GROMACS .gro file of C-alpha atoms in nm:
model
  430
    1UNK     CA    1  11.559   9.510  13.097
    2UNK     CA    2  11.549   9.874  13.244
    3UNK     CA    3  11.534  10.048  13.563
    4UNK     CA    4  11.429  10.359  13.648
    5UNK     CA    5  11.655  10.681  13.644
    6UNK     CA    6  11.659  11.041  13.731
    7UNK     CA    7  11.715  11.310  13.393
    8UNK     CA    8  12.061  11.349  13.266
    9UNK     CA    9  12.199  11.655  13.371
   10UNK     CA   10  12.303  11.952  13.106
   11UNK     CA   11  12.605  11.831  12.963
   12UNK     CA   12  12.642  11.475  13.157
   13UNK     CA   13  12.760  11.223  12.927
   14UNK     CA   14  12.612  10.900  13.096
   15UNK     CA   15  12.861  10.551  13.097
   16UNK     CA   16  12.692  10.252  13.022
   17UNK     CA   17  12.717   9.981  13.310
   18UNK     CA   18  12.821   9.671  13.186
   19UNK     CA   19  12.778   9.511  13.483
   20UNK     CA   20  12.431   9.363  13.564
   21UNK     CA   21  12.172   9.425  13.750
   22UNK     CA   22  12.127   9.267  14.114
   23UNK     CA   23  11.831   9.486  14.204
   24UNK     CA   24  11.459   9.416  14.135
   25UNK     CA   25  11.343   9.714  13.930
   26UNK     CA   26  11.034   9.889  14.072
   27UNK     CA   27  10.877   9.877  13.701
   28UNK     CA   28  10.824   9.591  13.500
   29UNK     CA   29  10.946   9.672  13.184
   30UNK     CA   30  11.047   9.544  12.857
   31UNK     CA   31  11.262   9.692  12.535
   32UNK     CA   32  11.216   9.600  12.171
   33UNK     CA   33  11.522   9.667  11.919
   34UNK     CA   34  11.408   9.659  11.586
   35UNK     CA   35  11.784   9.699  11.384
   36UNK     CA   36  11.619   9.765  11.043
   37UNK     CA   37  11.797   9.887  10.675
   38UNK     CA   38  11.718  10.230  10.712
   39UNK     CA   39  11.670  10.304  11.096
   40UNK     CA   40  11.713  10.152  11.418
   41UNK     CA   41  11.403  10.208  11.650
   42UNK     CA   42  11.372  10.112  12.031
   43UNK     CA   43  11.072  10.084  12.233
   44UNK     CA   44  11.010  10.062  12.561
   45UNK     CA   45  10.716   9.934  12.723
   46UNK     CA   46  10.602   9.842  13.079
   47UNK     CA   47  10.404   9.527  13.213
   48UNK     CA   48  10.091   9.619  13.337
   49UNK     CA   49   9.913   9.362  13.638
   50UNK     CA   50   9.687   9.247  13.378
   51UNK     CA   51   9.940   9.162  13.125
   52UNK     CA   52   9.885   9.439  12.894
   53UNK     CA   53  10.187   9.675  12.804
   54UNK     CA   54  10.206  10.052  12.812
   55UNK     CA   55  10.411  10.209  12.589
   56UNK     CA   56  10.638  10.500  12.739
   57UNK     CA   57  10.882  10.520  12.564
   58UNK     CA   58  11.011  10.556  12.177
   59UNK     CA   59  11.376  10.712  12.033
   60UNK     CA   60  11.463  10.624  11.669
   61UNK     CA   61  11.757  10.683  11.434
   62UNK     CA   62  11.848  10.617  11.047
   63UNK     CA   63  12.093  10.370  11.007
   64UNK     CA   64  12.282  10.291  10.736
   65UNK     CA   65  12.486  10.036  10.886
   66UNK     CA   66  12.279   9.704  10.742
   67UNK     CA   67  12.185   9.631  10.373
   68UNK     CA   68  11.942   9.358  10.316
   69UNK     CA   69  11.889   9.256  10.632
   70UNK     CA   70  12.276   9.192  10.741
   71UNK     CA   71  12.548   9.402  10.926
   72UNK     CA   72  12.805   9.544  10.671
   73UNK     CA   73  12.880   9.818  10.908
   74UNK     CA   74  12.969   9.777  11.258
   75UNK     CA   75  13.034  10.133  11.372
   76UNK     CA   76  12.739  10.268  11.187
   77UNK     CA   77  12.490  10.021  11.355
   78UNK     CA   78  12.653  10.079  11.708
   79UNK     CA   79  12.594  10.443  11.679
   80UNK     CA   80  12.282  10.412  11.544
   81UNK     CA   81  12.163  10.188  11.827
   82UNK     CA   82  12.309  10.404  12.115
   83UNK     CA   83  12.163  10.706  11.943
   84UNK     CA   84  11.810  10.558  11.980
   85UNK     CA   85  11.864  10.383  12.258
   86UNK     CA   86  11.966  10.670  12.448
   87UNK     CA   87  11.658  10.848  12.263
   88UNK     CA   88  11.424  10.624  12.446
   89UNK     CA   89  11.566  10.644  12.791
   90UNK     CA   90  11.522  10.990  12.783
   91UNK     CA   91  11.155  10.969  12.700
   92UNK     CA   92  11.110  10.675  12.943
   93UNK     CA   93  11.326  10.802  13.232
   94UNK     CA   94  11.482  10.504  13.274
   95UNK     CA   95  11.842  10.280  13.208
   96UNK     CA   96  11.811  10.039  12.940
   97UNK     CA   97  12.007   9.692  13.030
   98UNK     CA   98  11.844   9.408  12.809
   99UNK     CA   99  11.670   9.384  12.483
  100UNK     CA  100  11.443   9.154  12.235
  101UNK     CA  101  11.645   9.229  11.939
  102UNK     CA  102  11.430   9.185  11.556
  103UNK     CA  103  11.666   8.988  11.364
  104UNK     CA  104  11.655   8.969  10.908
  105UNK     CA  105  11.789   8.882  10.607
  106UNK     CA  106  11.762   8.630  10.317
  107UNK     CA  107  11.979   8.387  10.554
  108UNK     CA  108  11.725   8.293  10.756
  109UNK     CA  109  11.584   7.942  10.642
  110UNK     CA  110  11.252   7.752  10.754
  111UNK     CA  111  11.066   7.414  10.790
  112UNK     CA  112  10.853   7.180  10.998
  113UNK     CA  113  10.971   6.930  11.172
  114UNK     CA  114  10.790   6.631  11.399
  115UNK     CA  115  10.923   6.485  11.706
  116UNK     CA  116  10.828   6.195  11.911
  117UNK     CA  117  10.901   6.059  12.267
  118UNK     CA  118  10.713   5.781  12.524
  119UNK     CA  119  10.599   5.950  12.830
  120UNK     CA  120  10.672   5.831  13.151
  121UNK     CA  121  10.446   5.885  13.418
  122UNK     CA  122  10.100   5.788  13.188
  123UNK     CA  123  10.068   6.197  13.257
  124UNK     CA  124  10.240   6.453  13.032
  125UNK     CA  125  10.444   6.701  13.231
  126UNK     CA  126  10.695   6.996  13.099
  127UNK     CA  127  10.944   6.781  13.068
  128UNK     CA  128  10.819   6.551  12.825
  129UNK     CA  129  10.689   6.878  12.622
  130UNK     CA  130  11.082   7.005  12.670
  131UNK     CA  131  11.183   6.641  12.547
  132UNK     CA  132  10.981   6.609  12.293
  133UNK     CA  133  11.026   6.966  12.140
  134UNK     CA  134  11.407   6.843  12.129
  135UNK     CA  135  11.379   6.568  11.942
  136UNK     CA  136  11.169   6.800  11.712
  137UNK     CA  137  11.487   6.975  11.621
  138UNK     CA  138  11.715   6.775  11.556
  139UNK     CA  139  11.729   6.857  11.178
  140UNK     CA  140  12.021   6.843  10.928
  141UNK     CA  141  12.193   7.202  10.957
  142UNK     CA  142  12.462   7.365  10.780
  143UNK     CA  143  12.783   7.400  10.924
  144UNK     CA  144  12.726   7.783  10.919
  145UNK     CA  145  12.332   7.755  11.024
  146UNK     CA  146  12.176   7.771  11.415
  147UNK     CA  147  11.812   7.691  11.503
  148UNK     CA  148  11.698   8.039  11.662
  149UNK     CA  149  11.340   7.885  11.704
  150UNK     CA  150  11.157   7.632  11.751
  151UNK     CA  151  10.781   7.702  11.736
  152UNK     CA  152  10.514   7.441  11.855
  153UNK     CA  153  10.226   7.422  11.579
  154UNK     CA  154  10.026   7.110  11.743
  155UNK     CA  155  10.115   6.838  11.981
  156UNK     CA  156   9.974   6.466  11.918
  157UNK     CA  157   9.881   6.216  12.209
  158UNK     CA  158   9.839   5.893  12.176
  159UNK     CA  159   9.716   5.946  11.802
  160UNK     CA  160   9.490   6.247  11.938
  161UNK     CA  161   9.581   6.525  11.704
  162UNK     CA  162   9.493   6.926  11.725
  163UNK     CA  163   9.646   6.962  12.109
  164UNK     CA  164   9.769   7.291  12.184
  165UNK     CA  165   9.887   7.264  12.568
  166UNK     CA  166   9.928   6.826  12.640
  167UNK     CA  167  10.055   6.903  12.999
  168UNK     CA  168   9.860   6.718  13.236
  169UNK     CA  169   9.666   6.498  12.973
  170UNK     CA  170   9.690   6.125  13.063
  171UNK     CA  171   9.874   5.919  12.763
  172UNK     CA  172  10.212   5.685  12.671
  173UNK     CA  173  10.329   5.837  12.318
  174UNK     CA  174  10.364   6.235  12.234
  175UNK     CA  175  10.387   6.382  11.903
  176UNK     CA  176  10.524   6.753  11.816
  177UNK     CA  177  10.511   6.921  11.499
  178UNK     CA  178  10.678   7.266  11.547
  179UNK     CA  179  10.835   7.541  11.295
  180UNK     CA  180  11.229   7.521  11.295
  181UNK     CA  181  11.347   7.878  11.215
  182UNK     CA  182  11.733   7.865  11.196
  183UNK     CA  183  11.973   8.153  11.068
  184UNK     CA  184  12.308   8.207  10.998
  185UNK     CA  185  12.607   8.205  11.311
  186UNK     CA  186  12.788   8.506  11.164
  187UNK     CA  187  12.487   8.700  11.129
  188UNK     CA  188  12.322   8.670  11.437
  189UNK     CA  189  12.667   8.694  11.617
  190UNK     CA  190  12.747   9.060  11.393
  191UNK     CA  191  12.398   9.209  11.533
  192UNK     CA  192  12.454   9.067  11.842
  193UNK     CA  193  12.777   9.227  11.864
  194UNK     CA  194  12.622   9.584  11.730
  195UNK     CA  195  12.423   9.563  12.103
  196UNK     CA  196  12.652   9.407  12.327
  197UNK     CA  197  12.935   9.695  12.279
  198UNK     CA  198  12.655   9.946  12.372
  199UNK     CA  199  12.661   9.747  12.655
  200UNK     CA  200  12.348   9.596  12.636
  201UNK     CA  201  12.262   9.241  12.705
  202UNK     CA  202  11.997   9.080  12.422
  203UNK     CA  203  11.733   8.912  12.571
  204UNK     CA  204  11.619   8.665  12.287
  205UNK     CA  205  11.673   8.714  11.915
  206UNK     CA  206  11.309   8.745  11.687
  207UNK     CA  207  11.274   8.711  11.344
  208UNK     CA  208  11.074   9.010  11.200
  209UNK     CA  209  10.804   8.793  11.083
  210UNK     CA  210  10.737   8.665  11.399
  211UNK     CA  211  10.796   8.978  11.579
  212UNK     CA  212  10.528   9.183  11.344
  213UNK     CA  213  10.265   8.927  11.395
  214UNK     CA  214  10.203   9.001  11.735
  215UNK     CA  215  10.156   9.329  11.671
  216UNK     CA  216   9.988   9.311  11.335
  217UNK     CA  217   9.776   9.011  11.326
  218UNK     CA  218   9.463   8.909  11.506
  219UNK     CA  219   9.324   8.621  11.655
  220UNK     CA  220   9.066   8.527  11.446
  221UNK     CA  221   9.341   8.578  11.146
  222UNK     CA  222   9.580   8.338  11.286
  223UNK     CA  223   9.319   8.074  11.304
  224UNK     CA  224   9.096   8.150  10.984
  225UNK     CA  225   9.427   8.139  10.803
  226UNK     CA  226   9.671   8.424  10.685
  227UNK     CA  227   9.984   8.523  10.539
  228UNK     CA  228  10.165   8.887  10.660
  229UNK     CA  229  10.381   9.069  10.436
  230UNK     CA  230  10.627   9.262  10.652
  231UNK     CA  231  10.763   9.547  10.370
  232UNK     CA  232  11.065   9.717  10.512
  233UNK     CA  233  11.346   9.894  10.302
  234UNK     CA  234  11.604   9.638  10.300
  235UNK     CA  235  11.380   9.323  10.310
  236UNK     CA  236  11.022   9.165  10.233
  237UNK     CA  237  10.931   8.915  10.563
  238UNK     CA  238  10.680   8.682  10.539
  239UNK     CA  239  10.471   8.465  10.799
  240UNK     CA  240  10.203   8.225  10.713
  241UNK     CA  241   9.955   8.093  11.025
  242UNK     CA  242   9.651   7.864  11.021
  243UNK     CA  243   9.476   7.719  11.242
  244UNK     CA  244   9.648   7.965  11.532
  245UNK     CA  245  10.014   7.860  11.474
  246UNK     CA  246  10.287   7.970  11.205
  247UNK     CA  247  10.381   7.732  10.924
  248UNK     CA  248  10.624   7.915  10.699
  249UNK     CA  249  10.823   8.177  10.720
  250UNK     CA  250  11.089   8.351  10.453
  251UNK     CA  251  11.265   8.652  10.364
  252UNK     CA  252  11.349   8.834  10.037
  253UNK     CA  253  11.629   9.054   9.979
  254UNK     CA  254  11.394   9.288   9.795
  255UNK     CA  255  11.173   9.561   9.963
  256UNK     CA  256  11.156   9.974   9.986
  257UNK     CA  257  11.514  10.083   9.890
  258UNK     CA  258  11.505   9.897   9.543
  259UNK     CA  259  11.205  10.125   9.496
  260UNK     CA  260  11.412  10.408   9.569
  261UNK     CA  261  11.681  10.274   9.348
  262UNK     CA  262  11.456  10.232   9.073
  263UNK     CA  263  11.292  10.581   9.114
  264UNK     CA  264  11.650  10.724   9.128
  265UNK     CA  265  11.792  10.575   8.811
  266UNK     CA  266  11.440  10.622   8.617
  267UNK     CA  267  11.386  11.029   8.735
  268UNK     CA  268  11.780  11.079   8.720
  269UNK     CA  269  11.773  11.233   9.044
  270UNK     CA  270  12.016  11.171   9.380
  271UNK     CA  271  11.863  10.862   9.600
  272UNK     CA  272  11.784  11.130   9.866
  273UNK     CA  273  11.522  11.305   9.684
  274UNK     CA  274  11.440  10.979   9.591
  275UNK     CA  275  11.349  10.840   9.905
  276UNK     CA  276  11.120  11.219   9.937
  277UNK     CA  277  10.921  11.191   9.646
  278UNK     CA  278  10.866  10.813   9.672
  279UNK     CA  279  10.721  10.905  10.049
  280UNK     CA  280  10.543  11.177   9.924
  281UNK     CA  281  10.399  11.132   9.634
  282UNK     CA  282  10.495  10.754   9.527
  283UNK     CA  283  10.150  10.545   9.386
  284UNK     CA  284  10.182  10.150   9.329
  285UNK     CA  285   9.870  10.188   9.093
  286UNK     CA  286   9.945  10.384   8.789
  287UNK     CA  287   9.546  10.448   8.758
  288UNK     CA  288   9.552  10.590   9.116
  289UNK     CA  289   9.768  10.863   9.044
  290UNK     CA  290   9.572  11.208   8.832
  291UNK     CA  291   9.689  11.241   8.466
  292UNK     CA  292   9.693  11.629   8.571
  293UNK     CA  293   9.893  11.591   8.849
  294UNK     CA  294  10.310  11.699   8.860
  295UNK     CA  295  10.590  11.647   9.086
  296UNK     CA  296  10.910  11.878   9.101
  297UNK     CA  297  11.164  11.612   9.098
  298UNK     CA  298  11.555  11.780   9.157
  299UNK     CA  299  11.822  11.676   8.899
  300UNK     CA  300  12.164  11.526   8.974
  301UNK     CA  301  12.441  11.831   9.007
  302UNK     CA  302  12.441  12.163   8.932
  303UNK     CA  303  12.121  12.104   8.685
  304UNK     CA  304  11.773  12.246   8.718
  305UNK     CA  305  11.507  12.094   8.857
  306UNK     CA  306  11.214  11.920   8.613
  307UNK     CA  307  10.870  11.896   8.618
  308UNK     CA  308  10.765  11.558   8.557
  309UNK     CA  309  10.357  11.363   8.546
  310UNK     CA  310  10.296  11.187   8.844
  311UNK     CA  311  10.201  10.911   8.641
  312UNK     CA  312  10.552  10.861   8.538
  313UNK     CA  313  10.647  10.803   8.889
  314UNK     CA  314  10.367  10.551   8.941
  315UNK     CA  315  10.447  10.357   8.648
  316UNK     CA  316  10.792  10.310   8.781
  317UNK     CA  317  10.662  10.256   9.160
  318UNK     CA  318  10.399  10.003   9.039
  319UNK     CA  319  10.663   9.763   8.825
  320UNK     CA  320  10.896   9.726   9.103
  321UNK     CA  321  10.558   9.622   9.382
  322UNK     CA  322  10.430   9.409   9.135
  323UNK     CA  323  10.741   9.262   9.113
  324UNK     CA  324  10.715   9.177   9.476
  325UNK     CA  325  10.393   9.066   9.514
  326UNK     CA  326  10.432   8.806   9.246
  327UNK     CA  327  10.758   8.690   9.429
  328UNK     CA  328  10.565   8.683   9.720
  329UNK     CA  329  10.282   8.505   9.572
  330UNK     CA  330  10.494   8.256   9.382
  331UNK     CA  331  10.707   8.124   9.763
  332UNK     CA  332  10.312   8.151   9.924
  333UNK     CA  333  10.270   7.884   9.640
  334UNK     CA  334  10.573   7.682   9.712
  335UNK     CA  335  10.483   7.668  10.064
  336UNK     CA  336  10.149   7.492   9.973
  337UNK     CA  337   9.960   7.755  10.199
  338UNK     CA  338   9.776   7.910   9.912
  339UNK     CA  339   9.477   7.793   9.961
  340UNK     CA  340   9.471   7.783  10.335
  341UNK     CA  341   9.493   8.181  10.398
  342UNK     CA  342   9.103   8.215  10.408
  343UNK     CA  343   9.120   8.586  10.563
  344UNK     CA  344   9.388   8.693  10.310
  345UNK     CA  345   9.673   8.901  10.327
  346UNK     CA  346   9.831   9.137  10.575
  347UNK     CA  347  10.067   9.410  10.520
  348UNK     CA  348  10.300   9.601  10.709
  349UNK     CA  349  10.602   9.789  10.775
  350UNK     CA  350  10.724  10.107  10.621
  351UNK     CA  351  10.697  10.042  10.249
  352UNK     CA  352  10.386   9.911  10.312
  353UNK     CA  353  10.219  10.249  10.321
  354UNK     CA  354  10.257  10.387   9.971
  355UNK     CA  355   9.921  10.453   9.821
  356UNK     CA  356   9.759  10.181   9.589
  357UNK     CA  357   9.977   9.912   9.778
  358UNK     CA  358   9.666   9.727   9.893
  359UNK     CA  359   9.472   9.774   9.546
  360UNK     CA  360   9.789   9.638   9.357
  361UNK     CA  361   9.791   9.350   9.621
  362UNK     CA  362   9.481   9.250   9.610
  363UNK     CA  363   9.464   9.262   9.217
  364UNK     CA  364   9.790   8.988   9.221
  365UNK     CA  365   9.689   8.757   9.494
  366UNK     CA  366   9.328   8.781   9.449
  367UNK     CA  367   9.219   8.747   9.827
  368UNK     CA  368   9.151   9.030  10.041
  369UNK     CA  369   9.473   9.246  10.195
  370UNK     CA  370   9.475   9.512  10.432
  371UNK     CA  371   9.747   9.747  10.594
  372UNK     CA  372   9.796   9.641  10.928
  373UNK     CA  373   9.931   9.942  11.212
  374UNK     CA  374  10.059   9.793  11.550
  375UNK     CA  375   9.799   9.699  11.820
  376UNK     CA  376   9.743   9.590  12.144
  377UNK     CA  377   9.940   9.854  12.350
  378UNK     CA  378   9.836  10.146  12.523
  379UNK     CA  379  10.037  10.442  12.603
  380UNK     CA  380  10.192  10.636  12.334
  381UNK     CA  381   9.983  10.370  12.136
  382UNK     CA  382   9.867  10.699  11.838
  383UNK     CA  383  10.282  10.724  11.830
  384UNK     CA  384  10.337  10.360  11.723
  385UNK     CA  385  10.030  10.342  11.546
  386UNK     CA  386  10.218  10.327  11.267
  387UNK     CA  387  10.303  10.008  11.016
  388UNK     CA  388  10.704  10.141  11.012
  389UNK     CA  389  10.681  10.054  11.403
  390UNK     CA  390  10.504   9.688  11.344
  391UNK     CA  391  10.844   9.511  11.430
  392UNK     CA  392  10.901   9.755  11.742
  393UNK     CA  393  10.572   9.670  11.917
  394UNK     CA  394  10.551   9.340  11.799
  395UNK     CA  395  10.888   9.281  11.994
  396UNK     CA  396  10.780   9.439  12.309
  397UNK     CA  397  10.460   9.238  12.336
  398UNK     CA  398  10.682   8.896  12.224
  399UNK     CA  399  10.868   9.019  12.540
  400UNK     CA  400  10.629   9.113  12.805
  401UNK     CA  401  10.461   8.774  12.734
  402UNK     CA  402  10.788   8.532  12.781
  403UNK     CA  403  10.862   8.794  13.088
  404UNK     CA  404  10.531   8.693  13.217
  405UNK     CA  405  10.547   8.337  13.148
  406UNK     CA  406  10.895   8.333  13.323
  407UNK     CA  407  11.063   8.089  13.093
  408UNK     CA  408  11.075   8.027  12.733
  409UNK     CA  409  10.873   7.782  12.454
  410UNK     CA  410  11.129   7.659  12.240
  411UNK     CA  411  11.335   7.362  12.463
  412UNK     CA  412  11.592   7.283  12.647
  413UNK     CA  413  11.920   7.128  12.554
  414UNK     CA  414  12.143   6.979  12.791
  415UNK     CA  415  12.035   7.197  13.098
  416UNK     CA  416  12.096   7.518  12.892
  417UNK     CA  417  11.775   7.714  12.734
  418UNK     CA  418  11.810   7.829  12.404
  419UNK     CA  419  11.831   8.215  12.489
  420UNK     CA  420  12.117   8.081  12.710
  421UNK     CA  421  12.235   7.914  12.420
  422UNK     CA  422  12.189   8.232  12.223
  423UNK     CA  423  12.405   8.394  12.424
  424UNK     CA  424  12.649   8.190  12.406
  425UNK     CA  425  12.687   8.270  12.054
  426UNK     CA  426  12.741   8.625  12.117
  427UNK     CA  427  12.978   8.557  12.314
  428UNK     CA  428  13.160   8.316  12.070
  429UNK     CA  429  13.140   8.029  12.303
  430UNK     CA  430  12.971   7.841  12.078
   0.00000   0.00000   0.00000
């Protein structure tokens, strides 16, 4: 996904090579896109022998060009991209080719699935795994839907349930149940677009959810049981494991900038200074916030600024989380999960930081919650170590491990993988 490169010179305005590489590069390294609401952030990160990946590399830049999730402005986005893009090549002295590109929005749709197939040879082998993971998806879609992925929760032999890896194990009949995560064509095809014109080739598409969880969750988590609450600005993702694999996923068009909205409307001030004094001094738990303390809070025009209680601000902040964690809390119902998160609740992502945010959450869902910042990279790991760069990291370590398997989990399809598949789609050869 990137090679390395000597400094720009002053004033040298690099071309992008569209053409791709032939060459081995001398580092093993691997770039995560995260194309959120508010900014675009790329990360790159190298493969270390024992699997582990070093961050080196970080360049950011707001965006403006997605609401909710989806694309509603190409050139924003592409400028937004190449400005962090080219943001993290500098800091990483190297040319950025490929990327694992974070993909939102309340299109994205979810559900489990089972698939079944005889095996030939008495012995399972990848292709019955890759054959029986196909018949796993086939699933009524939309006309307008495409799987993006199809996640393995358990395999079955011969009536043996709880498998994780069948290959090799002796038996005639082989079950799957596996996640389908599928999303809508136009969509994926408009972000996919946004990366290919900055002449960048996308590795494999990631739902935020899944992306986050990598970063964000641990082990013992995934298998005790838990549900992760990515908060961004345009969009609420959410990821529920037990037993070590994922078993629902959704997305809600409502997250940080209604917030803003909210804070703008209710103070009367422009969404700017919004956005400031919801960073600075926003509280999701009215109690939480000093009955002495006051904010300066700038008023729409030519007017003077006011002084107003911080409570007031609270009040407003805490009606529009509550709001979302009873959404939330109502779909973990639906999904019949309830019950099964035994560790509790994660959160993440930008929005995710505003004070009282775990109090509030843990007074709604009644389970323990905790704010999760990306882990398991070293580096520039205290630069990352932030829950606004969950997605980022969580995309670089999806990456480094599928670079280090050397192929990908989710089937095959009449000789062609689904990243090939995926590409296709970019492409509009679909």
């Amino acid at each position: 996904p990137a090679r390395d490169r000597p400094p720009d010179e002053p004033g040298e305005t690099r071309q992008r090579s569209a053409e791709k590489m032939t060459k081995k590069p001398e580092k093993s390294l691997v770039v995560g896109l995260d194309i959120g609401t508010s900014k675009v952030v790329a990360i790159v990160g190298e493969i270390q022998p024992d699997g582990s990946v070093e961050v080196i590399g970080l360049g950011s830049h707001p965006s403006r060009g997605l609401r909710r999730g989806v694309v509603v402005d190409m050139a924003s986005t592409e400028q937004a991209i190449n400005r962090a893009v080219e943001e993290a090549e500098l800091m990483a002295g190297c040319e950025i080719h490929s990327v694992f590109c974070g993909i939102s929005g309340n299109h994205i749709r979810s559900q489990n699935s089972d698939g079944t197939v005889a095996i030939k040879d008495k012995e399972v082998t990848e292709q019955d795994v890759d054959r029986v993971l196909e018949a796993a998806r086939a699933i009524p879609l939309a006309a307008d839907q495409q799987i993006l992925h199809v996640l393995p929760q358990e395999y079955v032999l011969d009536r043996q349930d709880g498998i994780r890896q069948p290959i090799g194990m002796a038996g005639v009949r082989l079950e799957a149940h596996v996640h389908v995560v599928t999303a809508a064509l136009a969509a994926v095809q408009n972000v996919g677009k946004c990366v290919t014109r900055n002449a960048l080739t996308v590795d494999e598409p990631i739902i935020t959810s899944l992306a986050s969880s990598y970063s964000a969750l641990s082990e013992d988590e995934r298998e005790l049981g838990v549900c992760l609450m990515d908060i961004g600005a345009g969009t609420t993702d959410i990821a529920v494991f037990t037993n070590g694999a994922i078993r629902h996923t959704a997305c809600l068009p409502i997250a940080g900038d209604q917030v803003t909205n909210d804070l703008a409307v209710a103070l009367r001030t422009p969404t700017q200074h919004a956005e400031d004094i919801k960073i600075k001094y926003g509280c999701a738990l009215e109690q939480l916030a000093g009955s002495e303390e006051t904010i300066q809070v700038p008023s729409v025009g030519e007017r003077t600024s006011r002084r107003l209680a911080r409570q007031t601000l609270a009040q407003v902040v805490e009606a529009r989380y509550r709001e979302l964690f009873s959404l939330v809390n109502a779909e973990l119902r639906r999904s019949g999960y309830e019950n099964l998160v035994s560790s509790g609740l994660v959160l993440t992502g930008g929005a995710a930081k505003v004070e009282g945010a775990v109090d509030l959450a843990e007074e709604v869902f009644h389970m323990p919650v905790r704010l999760a910042t990306p882990q398991y990279v070293t580096g520039l790991s205290d630069v990352v170590s932030n829950p606004v760069h969950a997605t980022g990291v969580g995309l670089l370590i999806y990456g480094s491990q599928v670079e280090s398997a050397g192929r990908r989990f989710d089937g095959r399809s009449d000789g062609m993988s689904l990243v090939e598949r995926i590409k296709t789609w970019f492409r509009g050869e679909f």
